[in-house]
Amino acid sequence: MHTLPKLLYDYNALEPYIDEQTMTIHHTKHHQAYIDKLNGAVKGTKLETMNVDEILKNINDVPENIKMVVRNHGGGHSNHSFFWQVMAPDAGGEPHGNVGDAIKHTFSSFDKFKEEFMNAGLNRFGSGWAWLVVNNGKLEVYSTANQDSPLMENKTPILGVDVWEHSYYLLYNQRRADYLKAWWNVVNWKKVEEMFKKAGK
Ligand code: MN
């Protein structure tokens, strides 16, 4: 059975950038709902005990009758589990280390990268995610619709932001740009560096 991962910080820890109520609902209601629907779909199959990221990497092997549910709700489970980890209190700032170098090398500067990443999030019509991924050894910014995961396209996410309205509406109303601007203050670059190193292997 798939289960809700514990948050490594308190629900109010990302304030003032992300409010306690949003974090609480997002984690205990939205994320939990993805997990419940995923569990309902995979009950009695080998996908019940398989790591959700592995399921998504092999999405084409999922039986046709449950593929869409697994894509949406397994994607939701994986994306949110990832999202909680790339945020932290007392975070933000500029990335250092290997990932900082790679970002500057790929996008010419950290500011240019931020601009491209924010545009990916802003231009995602409706609901979805903006991502920084490793694709064939190279960094790439793009966005996915709904709960689609980069893992389904053989890309490894190292940073991602939820642009579904449920992730910002209580504090920012419809102002997705303000949310995305504030969100940089909670990016856990230490974790991103860790993910980047793992993706290189
Ligand atoms: Mn969400």
CSV table of N, CA and C in Angstrom, one decimal, residues 21-191:
chain,number,residue,atom,x,y,z
A,21,GLN,N,-2.3,27.0,6.4
A,21,GLN,CA,-3.5,26.3,6.0
A,21,GLN,C,-3.4,25.6,4.7
A,22,THR,N,-2.7,26.3,3.7
A,22,THR,CA,-2.5,25.7,2.4
A,22,THR,C,-1.6,24.5,2.5
A,23,MET,N,-0.6,24.5,3.3
A,23,MET,CA,0.3,23.4,3.5
A,23,MET,C,-0.5,22.2,4.1
A,24,THR,N,-1.3,22.5,5.1
A,24,THR,CA,-2.0,21.4,5.8
A,24,THR,C,-3.0,20.8,4.9
A,25,ILE,N,-3.8,21.6,4.1
A,25,ILE,CA,-4.8,21.0,3.2
A,25,ILE,C,-4.1,20.3,2.1
A,26,HIS,N,-3.0,20.9,1.6
A,26,HIS,CA,-2.3,20.3,0.4
A,26,HIS,C,-1.7,18.9,0.8
A,27,HIS,N,-1.2,18.8,2.0
A,27,HIS,CA,-0.5,17.6,2.4
A,27,HIS,C,-1.6,16.5,2.8
A,28,THR,N,-2.4,16.9,3.7
A,28,THR,CA,-3.3,15.9,4.3
A,28,THR,C,-4.6,15.6,3.5
A,29,LYS,N,-5.0,16.5,2.6
A,29,LYS,CA,-6.2,16.3,1.8
A,29,LYS,C,-5.8,16.0,0.4
A,30,HIS,N,-5.2,16.9,-0.3
A,30,HIS,CA,-4.9,16.7,-1.7
A,30,HIS,C,-3.9,15.5,-1.9
A,31,HIS,N,-2.8,15.6,-1.3
A,31,HIS,CA,-1.8,14.5,-1.5
A,31,HIS,C,-2.4,13.1,-1.0
A,32,GLN,N,-3.1,13.1,0.1
A,32,GLN,CA,-3.7,11.9,0.6
A,32,GLN,C,-4.7,11.4,-0.4
A,33,ALA,N,-5.5,12.3,-1.0
A,33,ALA,CA,-6.5,11.8,-2.0
A,33,ALA,C,-5.9,11.1,-3.2
A,34,TYR,N,-4.7,11.6,-3.7
A,34,TYR,CA,-4.0,11.0,-4.8
A,34,TYR,C,-3.6,9.5,-4.4
A,35,ILE,N,-3.1,9.4,-3.1
A,35,ILE,CA,-2.7,8.1,-2.6
A,35,ILE,C,-3.8,7.2,-2.5
A,36,ASP,N,-5.0,7.7,-2.0
A,36,ASP,CA,-6.1,6.8,-1.8
A,36,ASP,C,-6.6,6.3,-3.1
A,37,LYS,N,-6.7,7.2,-4.1
A,37,LYS,CA,-7.2,6.8,-5.5
A,37,LYS,C,-6.2,5.8,-6.1
A,38,LEU,N,-4.9,6.1,-5.9
A,38,LEU,CA,-3.9,5.1,-6.5
A,38,LEU,C,-4.1,3.8,-5.9
A,39,ASN,N,-4.2,3.7,-4.5
A,39,ASN,CA,-4.3,2.5,-3.8
A,39,ASN,C,-5.6,1.7,-4.3
A,40,GLY,N,-6.6,2.5,-4.5
A,40,GLY,CA,-7.9,1.8,-5.0
A,40,GLY,C,-7.7,1.2,-6.3
A,41,ALA,N,-6.9,1.8,-7.2
A,41,ALA,CA,-6.7,1.3,-8.5
A,41,ALA,C,-5.8,0.1,-8.6
A,42,VAL,N,-4.8,0.1,-7.8
A,42,VAL,CA,-3.7,-1.0,-7.9
A,42,VAL,C,-3.9,-2.1,-6.9
A,43,LYS,N,-5.0,-2.1,-6.1
A,43,LYS,CA,-5.3,-3.1,-5.1
A,43,LYS,C,-5.3,-4.5,-5.8
A,44,GLY,N,-4.5,-5.4,-5.2
A,44,GLY,CA,-4.4,-6.8,-5.6
A,44,GLY,C,-3.5,-7.0,-6.8
A,45,THR,N,-2.8,-5.9,-7.3
A,45,THR,CA,-1.8,-6.1,-8.4
A,45,THR,C,-0.4,-5.9,-7.8
A,46,LYS,N,0.6,-6.2,-8.6
A,46,LYS,CA,1.9,-6.1,-8.1
A,46,LYS,C,2.3,-4.6,-7.9
A,47,LEU,N,1.5,-3.7,-8.5
A,47,LEU,CA,1.8,-2.3,-8.4
A,47,LEU,C,1.5,-1.7,-7.0
A,48,GLU,N,0.8,-2.6,-6.2
A,48,GLU,CA,0.5,-2.2,-4.8
A,48,GLU,C,1.7,-2.0,-4.0
A,49,THR,N,2.7,-2.8,-4.2
A,49,THR,CA,4.0,-2.7,-3.4
A,49,THR,C,5.1,-2.1,-4.2
A,50,MET,N,4.9,-1.7,-5.4
A,50,MET,CA,6.0,-1.2,-6.2
A,50,MET,C,6.2,0.3,-5.9
A,51,ASN,N,7.5,0.7,-5.9
A,51,ASN,CA,7.7,2.2,-5.7
A,51,ASN,C,7.0,3.0,-6.8
A,52,VAL,N,6.4,4.1,-6.3
A,52,VAL,CA,5.6,4.8,-7.3
A,52,VAL,C,6.4,5.4,-8.4
A,53,ASP,N,7.6,5.8,-8.1
A,53,ASP,CA,8.5,6.4,-9.2
A,53,ASP,C,8.8,5.3,-10.2
A,54,GLU,N,9.0,4.1,-9.8
A,54,GLU,CA,9.3,3.0,-10.7
A,54,GLU,C,8.1,2.7,-11.5
A,55,ILE,N,6.9,2.8,-10.9
A,55,ILE,CA,5.6,2.6,-11.7
A,55,ILE,C,5.6,3.6,-12.8
A,56,LEU,N,5.9,4.8,-12.5
A,56,LEU,CA,5.7,5.9,-13.5
A,56,LEU,C,6.8,5.7,-14.6
A,57,LYS,N,8.0,5.3,-14.3
A,57,LYS,CA,9.0,5.1,-15.3
A,57,LYS,C,8.6,4.0,-16.3
A,58,ASN,N,7.8,3.1,-15.8
A,58,ASN,CA,7.3,2.0,-16.6
A,58,ASN,C,5.8,2.1,-16.9
A,59,ILE,N,5.3,3.3,-17.1
A,59,ILE,CA,3.9,3.6,-17.2
A,59,ILE,C,3.3,2.7,-18.3
A,60,ASN,N,4.0,2.5,-19.4
A,60,ASN,CA,3.5,1.7,-20.5
A,60,ASN,C,3.2,0.2,-20.2
A,61,ASP,N,3.8,-0.2,-19.0
A,61,ASP,CA,3.6,-1.6,-18.6
A,61,ASP,C,2.3,-1.7,-17.7
A,62,VAL,N,1.8,-0.6,-17.4
A,62,VAL,CA,0.6,-0.6,-16.5
A,62,VAL,C,-0.6,-1.0,-17.3
A,63,PRO,N,-1.4,-2.0,-16.8
A,63,PRO,CA,-2.6,-2.5,-17.6
A,63,PRO,C,-3.5,-1.3,-18.0
A,64,GLU,N,-4.0,-1.4,-19.2
A,64,GLU,CA,-4.7,-0.4,-19.9
A,64,GLU,C,-5.9,0.1,-19.1
A,65,ASN,N,-6.6,-0.8,-18.4
A,65,ASN,CA,-7.8,-0.4,-17.6
A,65,ASN,C,-7.6,0.5,-16.4
A,66,ILE,N,-6.3,0.5,-15.9
A,66,ILE,CA,-6.0,1.4,-14.8
A,66,ILE,C,-4.9,2.4,-15.1
A,67,LYS,N,-4.5,2.4,-16.4
A,67,LYS,CA,-3.3,3.3,-16.7
A,67,LYS,C,-3.6,4.8,-16.5
A,68,MET,N,-4.8,5.3,-16.8
A,68,MET,CA,-5.1,6.7,-16.6
A,68,MET,C,-5.1,7.1,-15.2
A,69,VAL,N,-5.7,6.2,-14.3
A,69,VAL,CA,-5.8,6.5,-12.9
A,69,VAL,C,-4.4,6.5,-12.3
A,70,VAL,N,-3.6,5.5,-12.7
A,70,VAL,CA,-2.2,5.5,-12.2
A,70,VAL,C,-1.4,6.7,-12.6
A,71,ARG,N,-1.6,7.1,-13.9
A,71,ARG,CA,-0.9,8.2,-14.4
A,71,ARG,C,-1.3,9.5,-13.6
A,72,ASN,N,-2.6,9.7,-13.4
A,72,ASN,CA,-3.0,10.9,-12.7
A,72,ASN,C,-2.7,10.9,-11.2
A,73,HIS,N,-3.1,9.8,-10.5
A,73,HIS,CA,-3.0,9.7,-9.1
A,73,HIS,C,-1.6,9.2,-8.6
A,74,GLY,N,-1.0,8.3,-9.4
A,74,GLY,CA,0.4,7.9,-9.1
A,74,GLY,C,1.3,9.1,-9.4
A,75,GLY,N,1.0,9.8,-10.4
A,75,GLY,CA,1.7,11.1,-10.7
A,75,GLY,C,1.6,12.1,-9.6
A,76,GLY,N,0.4,12.2,-9.1
A,76,GLY,CA,0.1,13.2,-8.0
A,76,GLY,C,0.9,12.8,-6.8
A,77,HIS,N,0.9,11.5,-6.5
A,77,HIS,CA,1.6,11.0,-5.3
A,77,HIS,C,3.1,11.2,-5.4
A,78,SER,N,3.7,10.9,-6.6
A,78,SER,CA,5.1,11.1,-6.8
A,78,SER,C,5.5,12.6,-6.8
A,79,ASN,N,4.7,13.4,-7.6
A,79,ASN,CA,5.1,14.8,-7.7
A,79,ASN,C,5.0,15.5,-6.3
A,80,HIS,N,4.0,15.2,-5.5
A,80,HIS,CA,3.9,15.9,-4.2
A,80,HIS,C,5.0,15.4,-3.3
A,81,SER,N,5.3,14.1,-3.3
A,81,SER,CA,6.4,13.5,-2.4
A,81,SER,C,7.7,14.3,-2.7
A,82,PHE,N,7.9,14.5,-4.0
A,82,PHE,CA,9.1,15.2,-4.5
A,82,PHE,C,9.0,16.7,-4.0
A,83,PHE,N,7.9,17.3,-4.3
A,83,PHE,CA,7.7,18.7,-4.0
A,83,PHE,C,8.0,19.1,-2.5
A,84,TRP,N,7.5,18.3,-1.6
A,84,TRP,CA,7.8,18.6,-0.2
A,84,TRP,C,9.3,18.6,0.1
A,85,GLN,N,10.0,17.8,-0.6
A,85,GLN,CA,11.5,17.7,-0.3
A,85,GLN,C,12.3,18.8,-0.9
A,86,VAL,N,11.9,19.4,-2.0
A,86,VAL,CA,12.7,20.5,-2.6
A,86,VAL,C,12.3,21.8,-2.0
A,87,MET,N,11.5,21.8,-0.9
A,87,MET,CA,11.2,23.0,-0.1
A,87,MET,C,11.7,22.8,1.3
A,88,ALA,N,12.1,23.9,2.0
A,88,ALA,CA,12.5,23.9,3.3
A,88,ALA,C,12.4,25.3,3.9
A,89,PRO,N,12.3,25.3,5.3
A,89,PRO,CA,12.4,26.6,5.9
A,89,PRO,C,13.9,27.1,5.9
A,90,ASP,N,14.1,28.4,6.0
A,90,ASP,CA,15.5,29.0,6.0
A,90,ASP,C,16.2,28.5,4.8
A,91,ALA,N,15.6,28.6,3.6
A,91,ALA,CA,16.2,28.1,2.4
A,91,ALA,C,16.2,29.3,1.4
A,92,GLY,N,16.2,28.9,0.1
A,92,GLY,CA,16.2,30.0,-0.9
A,92,GLY,C,17.6,30.4,-1.2
A,93,GLY,N,17.8,31.6,-1.7
A,93,GLY,CA,19.1,32.1,-2.1
A,93,GLY,C,19.6,31.5,-3.4
A,94,GLU,N,20.9,31.5,-3.7
A,94,GLU,CA,21.4,31.0,-5.0
A,94,GLU,C,22.0,29.7,-4.8
A,95,PRO,N,21.9,28.8,-5.8
A,95,PRO,CA,22.5,27.5,-5.7
A,95,PRO,C,24.0,27.5,-5.8
A,96,HIS,N,24.7,26.8,-5.0
A,96,HIS,CA,26.1,26.6,-5.2
A,96,HIS,C,26.4,25.2,-5.6
A,97,GLY,N,27.7,24.9,-5.6
A,97,GLY,CA,28.1,23.5,-5.9
A,97,GLY,C,27.8,23.1,-7.4
A,98,ASN,N,27.7,21.8,-7.6
A,98,ASN,CA,27.6,21.4,-9.0
A,98,ASN,C,26.4,21.9,-9.7
A,99,VAL,N,25.3,21.9,-9.0
A,99,VAL,CA,24.0,22.2,-9.7
A,99,VAL,C,24.0,23.7,-10.0
A,100,GLY,N,24.6,24.5,-9.1
A,100,GLY,CA,24.8,26.0,-9.4
A,100,GLY,C,25.6,26.2,-10.6
A,101,ASP,N,26.7,25.5,-10.7
A,101,ASP,CA,27.6,25.6,-11.9
A,101,ASP,C,26.8,25.2,-13.2
A,102,ALA,N,26.1,24.1,-13.1
A,102,ALA,CA,25.4,23.5,-14.3
A,102,ALA,C,24.3,24.5,-14.7
A,103,ILE,N,23.6,25.1,-13.7
A,103,ILE,CA,22.6,26.1,-14.1
A,103,ILE,C,23.2,27.3,-14.8
A,104,LYS,N,24.3,27.8,-14.3
A,104,LYS,CA,24.9,28.9,-14.9
A,104,LYS,C,25.4,28.6,-16.3
A,105,HIS,N,26.0,27.4,-16.4
A,105,HIS,CA,26.5,26.9,-17.7
A,105,HIS,C,25.4,26.8,-18.7
A,106,THR,N,24.2,26.2,-18.3
A,106,THR,CA,23.1,25.9,-19.2
A,106,THR,C,22.3,27.1,-19.6
A,107,PHE,N,22.0,28.0,-18.6
A,107,PHE,CA,21.1,29.1,-18.8
A,107,PHE,C,21.8,30.4,-18.9
A,108,SER,N,23.1,30.5,-18.8
A,108,SER,CA,23.9,31.6,-18.8
A,108,SER,C,24.0,32.4,-17.5
A,109,SER,N,22.9,32.4,-16.7
A,109,SER,CA,23.0,33.0,-15.4
A,109,SER,C,21.8,32.4,-14.5
A,110,PHE,N,21.9,32.6,-13.2
A,110,PHE,CA,20.9,32.1,-12.3
A,110,PHE,C,19.6,32.9,-12.6
A,111,ASP,N,19.7,34.2,-12.9
A,111,ASP,CA,18.5,35.0,-13.1
A,111,ASP,C,17.8,34.6,-14.4
A,112,LYS,N,18.6,34.2,-15.4
A,112,LYS,CA,18.0,33.8,-16.7
A,112,LYS,C,17.3,32.4,-16.5
A,113,PHE,N,17.9,31.6,-15.7
A,113,PHE,CA,17.2,30.3,-15.3
A,113,PHE,C,15.9,30.5,-14.6
A,114,LYS,N,15.9,31.4,-13.6
A,114,LYS,CA,14.7,31.7,-12.9
A,114,LYS,C,13.6,32.2,-13.8
A,115,GLU,N,14.0,33.1,-14.7
A,115,GLU,CA,13.0,33.7,-15.7
A,115,GLU,C,12.4,32.5,-16.5
A,116,GLU,N,13.2,31.7,-17.0
A,116,GLU,CA,12.7,30.6,-17.8
A,116,GLU,C,11.8,29.6,-17.1
A,117,PHE,N,12.2,29.3,-15.8
A,117,PHE,CA,11.5,28.4,-15.0
A,117,PHE,C,10.1,29.1,-14.6
A,118,MET,N,10.1,30.3,-14.3
A,118,MET,CA,8.9,31.0,-13.9
A,118,MET,C,7.9,31.1,-15.2
A,119,ASN,N,8.5,31.3,-16.3
A,119,ASN,CA,7.7,31.4,-17.5
A,119,ASN,C,7.1,30.0,-17.8
A,120,ALA,N,7.8,28.9,-17.5
A,120,ALA,CA,7.2,27.6,-17.7
A,120,ALA,C,6.0,27.4,-16.8
A,121,GLY,N,6.1,27.9,-15.6
A,121,GLY,CA,5.0,27.8,-14.7
A,121,GLY,C,3.8,28.7,-15.0
A,122,LEU,N,4.2,29.9,-15.5
A,122,LEU,CA,3.1,30.9,-15.8
A,122,LEU,C,2.4,30.5,-17.1
A,123,ASN,N,3.1,29.9,-18.0
A,123,ASN,CA,2.5,29.6,-19.3
A,123,ASN,C,1.8,28.3,-19.3
A,124,ARG,N,1.9,27.5,-18.3
A,124,ARG,CA,1.2,26.3,-18.2
A,124,ARG,C,-0.3,26.6,-18.0
A,125,PHE,N,-1.1,26.4,-19.0
A,125,PHE,CA,-2.5,26.7,-18.9
A,125,PHE,C,-3.2,25.7,-18.1
A,126,GLY,N,-4.1,26.2,-17.2
A,126,GLY,CA,-4.8,25.3,-16.3
A,126,GLY,C,-3.9,24.8,-15.2
A,127,SER,N,-3.9,23.5,-14.9
A,127,SER,CA,-3.1,22.9,-13.8
A,127,SER,C,-1.9,22.1,-14.3
A,128,GLY,N,-0.9,22.1,-13.5
A,128,GLY,CA,0.3,21.4,-13.9
A,128,GLY,C,1.5,21.7,-13.0
A,129,TRP,N,2.7,21.5,-13.6
A,129,TRP,CA,3.9,21.7,-12.8
A,129,TRP,C,5.0,22.3,-13.7
A,130,ALA,N,5.9,23.1,-13.1
A,130,ALA,CA,7.1,23.5,-13.8
A,130,ALA,C,8.3,22.7,-13.3
A,131,TRP,N,9.2,22.4,-14.2
A,131,TRP,CA,10.3,21.4,-13.7
A,131,TRP,C,11.6,21.9,-14.2
A,132,LEU,N,12.6,21.6,-13.4
A,132,LEU,CA,14.0,21.5,-13.8
A,132,LEU,C,14.4,20.0,-13.8
A,133,VAL,N,14.8,19.5,-15.0
A,133,VAL,CA,15.0,18.1,-15.1
A,133,VAL,C,16.4,17.8,-15.7
A,134,VAL,N,16.9,16.6,-15.4
A,134,VAL,CA,18.1,16.2,-16.2
A,134,VAL,C,17.6,15.2,-17.3
A,135,ASN,N,17.9,15.6,-18.5
A,135,ASN,CA,17.4,14.8,-19.7
A,135,ASN,C,18.6,14.5,-20.5
A,136,ASN,N,18.9,13.2,-20.6
A,136,ASN,CA,20.2,12.8,-21.3
A,136,ASN,C,21.4,13.5,-20.9
A,137,GLY,N,21.5,13.7,-19.5
A,137,GLY,CA,22.7,14.4,-19.0
A,137,GLY,C,22.7,15.9,-19.1
A,138,LYS,N,21.6,16.4,-19.6
A,138,LYS,CA,21.6,17.9,-19.7
A,138,LYS,C,20.4,18.5,-18.9
A,139,LEU,N,20.6,19.7,-18.4
A,139,LEU,CA,19.5,20.4,-17.7
A,139,LEU,C,18.5,20.9,-18.7
A,140,GLU,N,17.3,20.9,-18.3
A,140,GLU,CA,16.2,21.3,-19.1
A,140,GLU,C,15.0,21.9,-18.3
A,141,VAL,N,14.4,23.0,-18.7
A,141,VAL,CA,13.3,23.5,-18.0
A,141,VAL,C,12.0,23.3,-18.9
A,142,TYR,N,11.0,22.8,-18.3
A,142,TYR,CA,9.7,22.6,-19.1
A,142,TYR,C,8.6,22.4,-18.1
A,143,SER,N,7.4,22.2,-18.6
A,143,SER,CA,6.3,22.0,-17.7
A,143,SER,C,5.4,20.8,-18.2
A,144,THR,N,4.7,20.3,-17.2
A,144,THR,CA,3.8,19.2,-17.6
A,144,THR,C,2.4,19.6,-17.2
A,145,ALA,N,1.4,19.0,-17.8
A,145,ALA,CA,0.0,19.2,-17.5
A,145,ALA,C,-0.5,18.3,-16.4
A,146,ASN,N,-1.5,18.7,-15.7
A,146,ASN,CA,-2.2,17.9,-14.7
A,146,ASN,C,-1.2,17.3,-13.7
A,147,GLN,N,-1.1,16.0,-13.5
A,147,GLN,CA,-0.1,15.4,-12.6
A,147,GLN,C,0.9,14.6,-13.4
A,148,ASP,N,1.1,14.9,-14.7
A,148,ASP,CA,2.1,14.1,-15.4
A,148,ASP,C,3.5,14.4,-14.8
A,149,SER,N,4.2,13.3,-14.8
A,149,SER,CA,5.6,13.3,-14.2
A,149,SER,C,6.6,13.2,-15.2
A,150,PRO,N,7.7,14.0,-15.1
A,150,PRO,CA,8.9,13.8,-16.0
A,150,PRO,C,9.4,12.4,-16.0
A,151,LEU,N,9.2,11.6,-15.0
A,151,LEU,CA,9.7,10.2,-14.9
A,151,LEU,C,9.0,9.4,-16.1
A,152,MET,N,7.8,9.8,-16.5
A,152,MET,CA,7.1,9.0,-17.6
A,152,MET,C,7.8,9.3,-18.9
A,153,GLU,N,8.6,10.3,-19.0
A,153,GLU,CA,9.3,10.6,-20.2
A,153,GLU,C,10.8,10.4,-20.1
A,154,ASN,N,11.2,9.6,-19.1
A,154,ASN,CA,12.6,9.3,-18.9
A,154,ASN,C,13.4,10.4,-18.5
A,155,LYS,N,12.8,11.5,-18.0
A,155,LYS,CA,13.5,12.6,-17.5
A,155,LYS,C,13.6,12.6,-15.9
A,156,THR,N,14.7,13.1,-15.4
A,156,THR,CA,14.8,13.0,-13.9
A,156,THR,C,14.6,14.4,-13.3
A,157,PRO,N,13.5,14.6,-12.6
A,157,PRO,CA,13.3,15.9,-12.0
A,157,PRO,C,14.2,16.2,-10.8
A,158,ILE,N,14.8,17.4,-10.8
A,158,ILE,CA,15.6,17.8,-9.6
A,158,ILE,C,15.0,19.0,-8.9
A,159,LEU,N,14.1,19.7,-9.6
A,159,LEU,CA,13.4,20.8,-8.9
A,159,LEU,C,12.0,20.9,-9.6
A,160,GLY,N,11.0,21.2,-8.8
A,160,GLY,CA,9.6,21.3,-9.4
A,160,GLY,C,8.7,22.1,-8.6
A,161,VAL,N,7.8,22.8,-9.2
A,161,VAL,CA,6.8,23.6,-8.5
A,161,VAL,C,5.4,23.3,-8.9
A,162,ASP,N,4.5,23.1,-8.0
A,162,ASP,CA,3.1,22.8,-8.2
A,162,ASP,C,2.5,24.1,-8.6
A,163,VAL,N,1.8,24.2,-9.8
A,163,VAL,CA,1.1,25.4,-10.2
A,163,VAL,C,-0.4,25.2,-10.2
A,164,TRP,N,-0.9,24.1,-9.6
A,164,TRP,CA,-2.3,24.0,-9.4
A,164,TRP,C,-2.8,25.1,-8.5
A,165,GLU,N,-4.0,25.6,-8.7
A,165,GLU,CA,-4.5,26.7,-7.9
A,165,GLU,C,-4.5,26.3,-6.4
A,166,HIS,N,-4.7,25.0,-6.1
A,166,HIS,CA,-4.8,24.6,-4.7
A,166,HIS,C,-3.5,24.9,-4.0
A,167,SER,N,-2.4,25.1,-4.7
A,167,SER,CA,-1.1,25.3,-4.0
A,167,SER,C,-0.9,26.8,-3.7
A,168,TYR,N,-1.7,27.7,-4.2
A,168,TYR,CA,-1.5,29.1,-3.9
A,168,TYR,C,-2.7,29.9,-3.6
A,169,TYR,N,-3.9,29.4,-3.9
A,169,TYR,CA,-5.1,30.3,-4.0
A,169,TYR,C,-5.5,31.0,-2.7
A,170,LEU,N,-5.3,30.3,-1.5
A,170,LEU,CA,-5.7,30.9,-0.3
A,170,LEU,C,-4.9,32.1,0.1
A,171,LEU,N,-3.6,32.1,-0.3
A,171,LEU,CA,-2.7,33.3,0.1
A,171,LEU,C,-2.6,34.3,-1.1
A,172,TYR,N,-2.6,33.7,-2.3
A,172,TYR,CA,-2.3,34.6,-3.5
A,172,TYR,C,-3.5,34.8,-4.4
A,173,ASN,N,-4.6,34.2,-4.1
A,173,ASN,CA,-5.8,34.2,-5.0
A,173,ASN,C,-5.3,33.7,-6.4
A,174,GLN,N,-5.7,34.4,-7.4
A,174,GLN,CA,-5.4,33.9,-8.7
A,174,GLN,C,-4.0,34.3,-9.2
A,175,ARG,N,-3.2,35.0,-8.3
A,175,ARG,CA,-1.9,35.6,-8.7
A,175,ARG,C,-0.8,34.6,-8.7
A,176,ARG,N,-0.7,33.8,-9.7
A,176,ARG,CA,0.3,32.7,-9.8
A,176,ARG,C,1.7,33.3,-9.8
A,177,ALA,N,1.8,34.4,-10.5
A,177,ALA,CA,3.2,35.0,-10.6
A,177,ALA,C,3.7,35.4,-9.2
A,178,ASP,N,2.9,36.0,-8.4
A,178,ASP,CA,3.3,36.4,-7.0
A,178,ASP,C,3.7,35.1,-6.2
A,179,TYR,N,3.0,34.1,-6.4
A,179,TYR,CA,3.3,32.8,-5.7
A,179,TYR,C,4.7,32.3,-6.2
A,180,LEU,N,4.8,32.3,-7.5
A,180,LEU,CA,6.1,31.8,-8.0
A,180,LEU,C,7.3,32.6,-7.6
A,181,LYS,N,7.1,33.9,-7.5
A,181,LYS,CA,8.2,34.8,-7.1
A,181,LYS,C,8.6,34.5,-5.7
A,182,ALA,N,7.5,34.4,-4.8
A,182,ALA,CA,7.8,34.1,-3.4
A,182,ALA,C,8.4,32.7,-3.2
A,183,TRP,N,8.0,31.8,-4.0
A,183,TRP,CA,8.4,30.4,-3.8
A,183,TRP,C,10.0,30.2,-3.8
A,184,TRP,N,10.7,31.1,-4.5
A,184,TRP,CA,12.2,30.9,-4.6
A,184,TRP,C,12.8,31.0,-3.2
A,185,ASN,N,12.0,31.6,-2.2
A,185,ASN,CA,12.5,31.8,-0.9
A,185,ASN,C,12.5,30.5,-0.1
A,186,VAL,N,11.8,29.5,-0.6
A,186,VAL,CA,11.7,28.2,0.1
A,186,VAL,C,12.4,27.0,-0.6
A,187,VAL,N,13.1,27.4,-1.7
A,187,VAL,CA,13.7,26.3,-2.5
A,187,VAL,C,14.9,25.7,-1.7
A,188,ASN,N,14.9,24.4,-1.5
A,188,ASN,CA,15.9,23.7,-0.8
A,188,ASN,C,17.1,23.3,-1.7
A,189,TRP,N,18.0,24.2,-2.0
A,189,TRP,CA,19.0,23.9,-3.0
A,189,TRP,C,19.9,22.8,-2.6
A,190,LYS,N,20.1,22.5,-1.2
A,190,LYS,CA,20.9,21.4,-0.8
A,190,LYS,C,20.3,20.1,-1.3
A,191,LYS,N,19.0,20.0,-1.3
A,191,LYS,CA,18.3,18.8,-1.7
A,191,LYS,C,18.4,18.7,-3.3
